[in-house]
Amino acid sequence: ADLVEWVASQPWCDGNVGMIGISYFAMTQLAAAIEAPPHLKAIFPVATTADVYEAVWHNGLLSSTFVTAWLAGVATLSDAPDGALRSRAASLLSSLLRRPGIHSKFAHLNGEAALSALGTVMRKHFVDDPWGQLWRSVTIEHQYRDEWWEQRDLLRLLDGCRVPMY
């Protein structure tokens, strides 16, 4: 919600803000819509879930590959210095990944294979506070849907949402 209002206040924005994105970026749209910032006019969340429990425990089965790789990725990005994703190194890596020979290898990569690859690349040990604690919460302390998960269930919170969404 704060980001939406910041964007709306920029000189290049007419005050009408929309959001689009997939997966986690779609989840953040749902969270923003729940907060209902005044300048958020519409959202377009793609391929996501509003039920965070299901994202970790697919039909009651822990998706350790997913949650471990995801937390490692978030932890790594949270530690990245400002501008890291716009650096020369990031630009070179992006160019390398877009080369036809390399890019074609990703064309048929399924989600589990992508997570396995991400897990291999993201072997960085993340700090215990908050990432290790969060990992233990979602994988060990809250294995069953309980009040902890219910507090994080965006679907329940979306009930009164008035932001138009696709």
mmCIF file of C-alpha atoms in Angstrom:
data_model
loop_
_atom_site.group_PDB
_atom_site.id
_atom_site.type_symbol
_atom_site.label_atom_id
_atom_site.label_comp_id
_atom_site.label_asym_id
_atom_site.label_seq_id
_atom_site.Cartn_x
_atom_site.Cartn_y
_atom_site.Cartn_z
ATOM 1 C CA ALA A 1 0.000 0.000 0.000
ATOM 2 C CA ASP A 2 2.862 2.390 0.803
ATOM 3 C CA LEU A 3 4.498 1.654 -2.546
ATOM 4 C CA VAL A 4 1.234 2.296 -4.412
ATOM 5 C CA GLU A 5 0.855 5.675 -2.718
ATOM 6 C CA TRP A 6 4.512 6.518 -3.387
ATOM 7 C CA VAL A 7 4.071 5.719 -7.101
ATOM 8 C CA ALA A 8 0.881 7.803 -7.217
ATOM 9 C CA SER A 9 2.772 10.805 -5.813
ATOM 10 C CA GLN A 10 5.491 10.742 -8.482
ATOM 11 C CA PRO A 11 5.444 13.504 -11.122
ATOM 12 C CA TRP A 12 5.323 10.916 -13.929
ATOM 13 C CA CYS A 13 2.152 9.296 -12.523
ATOM 14 C CA ASP A 14 -1.374 10.612 -13.072
ATOM 15 C CA GLY A 15 -2.445 9.178 -9.708
ATOM 16 C CA ASN A 16 -3.994 6.012 -11.134
ATOM 17 C CA VAL A 17 -1.999 2.924 -10.150
ATOM 18 C CA GLY A 18 -2.501 -0.622 -11.365
ATOM 19 C CA MET A 19 -0.527 -3.734 -10.573
ATOM 20 C CA ILE A 20 0.274 -6.852 -12.609
ATOM 21 C CA GLY A 21 2.479 -9.802 -11.830
ATOM 22 C CA ILE A 22 2.858 -13.528 -11.379
ATOM 23 C CA SER A 23 3.332 -15.757 -8.322
ATOM 24 C CA TYR A 24 4.764 -13.790 -5.374
ATOM 25 C CA PHE A 25 4.250 -10.510 -7.247
ATOM 26 C CA ALA A 26 0.590 -11.499 -7.589
ATOM 27 C CA MET A 27 0.380 -12.241 -3.861
ATOM 28 C CA THR A 28 1.705 -8.767 -3.091
ATOM 29 C CA GLN A 29 -1.074 -7.324 -5.242
ATOM 30 C CA LEU A 30 -3.661 -9.159 -3.165
ATOM 31 C CA ALA A 31 -2.059 -7.843 0.012
ATOM 32 C CA ALA A 32 -2.066 -4.293 -1.372
ATOM 33 C CA ALA A 33 -5.711 -4.588 -2.426
ATOM 34 C CA ILE A 34 -6.636 -5.688 1.099
ATOM 35 C CA GLU A 35 -5.030 -2.490 2.427
ATOM 36 C CA ALA A 36 -7.039 -0.525 -0.192
ATOM 37 C CA PRO A 37 -4.703 2.402 -0.859
ATOM 38 C CA PRO A 38 -6.787 5.184 -2.453
ATOM 39 C CA HIS A 39 -4.797 5.334 -5.692
ATOM 40 C CA LEU A 40 -4.887 1.596 -6.434
ATOM 41 C CA LYS A 41 -7.371 1.326 -9.301
ATOM 42 C CA ALA A 42 -7.016 -2.336 -10.349
ATOM 43 C CA ILE A 43 -4.888 -5.450 -9.990
ATOM 44 C CA PHE A 44 -4.136 -8.354 -12.336
ATOM 45 C CA PRO A 45 -2.683 -11.220 -10.258
ATOM 46 C CA VAL A 46 -1.547 -14.209 -12.352
ATOM 47 C CA ALA A 47 -0.758 -17.787 -11.248
ATOM 48 C CA THR A 48 -0.886 -17.321 -7.504
ATOM 49 C CA THR A 49 -2.680 -18.470 -4.412
ATOM 50 C CA ALA A 50 -4.268 -16.411 -1.707
ATOM 51 C CA ASP A 51 -3.796 -19.355 0.662
ATOM 52 C CA VAL A 52 -0.191 -19.272 1.848
ATOM 53 C CA TYR A 53 -0.628 -22.625 3.622
ATOM 54 C CA GLU A 54 -1.304 -24.289 0.257
ATOM 55 C CA ALA A 55 1.810 -22.654 -1.187
ATOM 56 C CA VAL A 56 3.926 -24.463 1.426
ATOM 57 C CA TRP A 57 1.816 -27.559 2.132
ATOM 58 C CA HIS A 58 0.383 -28.688 -1.222
ATOM 59 C CA ASN A 59 -2.653 -30.738 -0.205
ATOM 60 C CA GLY A 60 -0.968 -31.439 3.135
ATOM 61 C CA LEU A 61 2.403 -32.485 1.680
ATOM 62 C CA LEU A 62 5.349 -30.213 2.493
ATOM 63 C CA SER A 63 6.918 -28.671 -0.578
ATOM 64 C CA SER A 64 10.357 -28.359 0.984
ATOM 65 C CA THR A 65 12.034 -27.721 -2.367
ATOM 66 C CA PHE A 66 9.771 -24.738 -2.970
ATOM 67 C CA VAL A 67 9.767 -23.111 0.452
ATOM 68 C CA THR A 68 13.519 -23.543 1.032
ATOM 69 C CA ALA A 69 14.487 -22.156 -2.389
ATOM 70 C CA TRP A 70 11.955 -19.331 -2.098
ATOM 71 C CA LEU A 71 13.171 -18.249 1.340
ATOM 72 C CA ALA A 72 16.789 -18.449 0.176
ATOM 73 C CA GLY A 73 15.917 -16.229 -2.791
ATOM 74 C CA VAL A 74 14.051 -13.688 -0.670
ATOM 75 C CA ALA A 75 16.860 -13.685 1.922
ATOM 76 C CA THR A 76 19.480 -13.147 -0.777
ATOM 77 C CA LEU A 77 17.525 -10.305 -2.371
ATOM 78 C CA SER A 78 16.894 -8.673 1.002
ATOM 79 C CA ASP A 79 20.653 -8.614 1.623
ATOM 80 C CA ALA A 80 21.457 -7.191 -1.814
ATOM 81 C CA PRO A 81 22.738 -3.630 -1.776
ATOM 82 C CA ASP A 82 20.649 -0.884 -3.373
ATOM 83 C CA GLY A 83 21.082 -0.928 -7.122
ATOM 84 C CA ALA A 84 22.396 -4.516 -7.254
ATOM 85 C CA LEU A 85 19.731 -5.585 -9.728
ATOM 86 C CA ARG A 86 20.585 -2.620 -11.949
ATOM 87 C CA SER A 87 24.325 -3.167 -11.765
ATOM 88 C CA ARG A 88 26.638 -3.979 -14.646
ATOM 89 C CA ALA A 89 27.020 -7.550 -13.313
ATOM 90 C CA ALA A 90 23.241 -8.061 -13.266
ATOM 91 C CA SER A 91 22.986 -6.647 -16.786
ATOM 92 C CA LEU A 92 25.719 -8.994 -18.032
ATOM 93 C CA LEU A 93 24.049 -11.974 -16.373
ATOM 94 C CA SER A 94 20.706 -11.028 -17.949
ATOM 95 C CA SER A 95 22.360 -10.767 -21.371
ATOM 96 C CA LEU A 96 24.010 -14.144 -20.890
ATOM 97 C CA LEU A 97 20.730 -15.822 -19.883
ATOM 98 C CA ARG A 98 19.014 -14.374 -22.972
ATOM 99 C CA ARG A 99 21.518 -15.864 -25.419
ATOM 100 C CA PRO A 100 19.583 -18.256 -27.675
ATOM 101 C CA GLY A 101 21.548 -21.370 -26.694
ATOM 102 C CA ILE A 102 21.117 -20.745 -22.984
ATOM 103 C CA HIS A 103 17.600 -19.328 -23.184
ATOM 104 C CA SER A 104 16.368 -22.372 -25.130
ATOM 105 C CA LYS A 105 17.443 -24.622 -22.234
ATOM 106 C CA PHE A 106 14.919 -22.801 -20.024
ATOM 107 C CA ALA A 107 12.049 -23.038 -22.546
ATOM 108 C CA HIS A 108 10.883 -26.432 -21.329
ATOM 109 C CA LEU A 109 11.996 -26.252 -17.714
ATOM 110 C CA ASN A 110 9.090 -27.196 -15.454
ATOM 111 C CA GLY A 111 8.460 -25.586 -12.080
ATOM 112 C CA GLU A 112 10.025 -28.331 -9.960
ATOM 113 C CA ALA A 113 13.132 -28.409 -12.151
ATOM 114 C CA ALA A 114 13.369 -24.622 -11.903
ATOM 115 C CA LEU A 115 13.122 -24.794 -8.116
ATOM 116 C CA SER A 116 15.777 -27.493 -7.977
ATOM 117 C CA ALA A 117 18.056 -25.323 -10.121
ATOM 118 C CA LEU A 118 17.299 -22.302 -7.950
ATOM 119 C CA GLY A 119 18.033 -24.362 -4.833
ATOM 120 C CA THR A 120 21.393 -25.356 -6.283
ATOM 121 C CA VAL A 121 22.300 -21.770 -7.143
ATOM 122 C CA MET A 122 20.955 -20.346 -3.879
ATOM 123 C CA ARG A 123 22.992 -22.477 -1.488
ATOM 124 C CA LYS A 124 23.734 -19.366 0.535
ATOM 125 C CA HIS A 125 22.979 -19.946 4.197
ATOM 126 C CA PHE A 126 20.383 -17.428 5.234
ATOM 127 C CA VAL A 127 20.463 -15.736 8.615
ATOM 128 C CA ASP A 128 18.316 -17.213 11.339
ATOM 129 C CA ASP A 129 16.499 -13.968 12.086
ATOM 130 C CA PRO A 130 14.081 -13.820 10.366
ATOM 131 C CA TRP A 131 14.579 -16.406 7.582
ATOM 132 C CA GLY A 132 15.518 -19.498 9.584
ATOM 133 C CA GLN A 133 12.789 -18.727 12.106
ATOM 134 C CA LEU A 134 10.245 -18.363 9.314
ATOM 135 C CA TRP A 135 11.413 -21.621 7.718
ATOM 136 C CA ARG A 136 10.953 -23.441 11.061
ATOM 137 C CA SER A 137 7.527 -21.854 11.535
ATOM 138 C CA VAL A 138 6.177 -22.971 8.162
ATOM 139 C CA THR A 139 7.834 -26.416 8.040
ATOM 140 C CA ILE A 140 7.988 -27.610 11.666
ATOM 141 C CA GLU A 141 5.912 -25.532 14.082
ATOM 142 C CA HIS A 142 2.793 -25.133 11.914
ATOM 143 C CA GLN A 143 2.462 -28.314 9.887
ATOM 144 C CA TYR A 144 -1.325 -28.189 10.068
ATOM 145 C CA ARG A 145 -3.661 -25.353 9.218
ATOM 146 C CA ASP A 146 -3.997 -23.455 12.476
ATOM 147 C CA GLU A 147 -4.567 -19.900 13.697
ATOM 148 C CA TRP A 148 -1.033 -18.913 12.606
ATOM 149 C CA TRP A 149 -1.907 -19.824 8.995
ATOM 150 C CA GLU A 150 -5.393 -18.341 9.213
ATOM 151 C CA GLN A 151 -3.880 -14.966 10.093
ATOM 152 C CA ARG A 152 -1.928 -15.146 6.825
ATOM 153 C CA ASP A 153 -4.799 -16.382 4.637
ATOM 154 C CA LEU A 154 -5.324 -13.612 2.100
ATOM 155 C CA LEU A 155 -8.525 -15.191 0.775
ATOM 156 C CA ARG A 156 -10.351 -14.519 4.034
ATOM 157 C CA LEU A 157 -9.054 -10.942 4.068
ATOM 158 C CA LEU A 158 -10.096 -10.351 0.437
ATOM 159 C CA ASP A 159 -13.755 -10.836 1.326
ATOM 160 C CA GLY A 160 -14.398 -7.096 1.703
ATOM 161 C CA CYS A 161 -11.969 -5.972 -0.994
ATOM 162 C CA ARG A 162 -13.375 -3.399 -3.438
ATOM 163 C CA VAL A 163 -10.338 -2.995 -5.710
ATOM 164 C CA PRO A 164 -11.228 -4.342 -9.187
ATOM 165 C CA MET A 165 -9.200 -7.413 -10.091
ATOM 166 C CA TYR A 166 -8.924 -9.824 -12.967
#
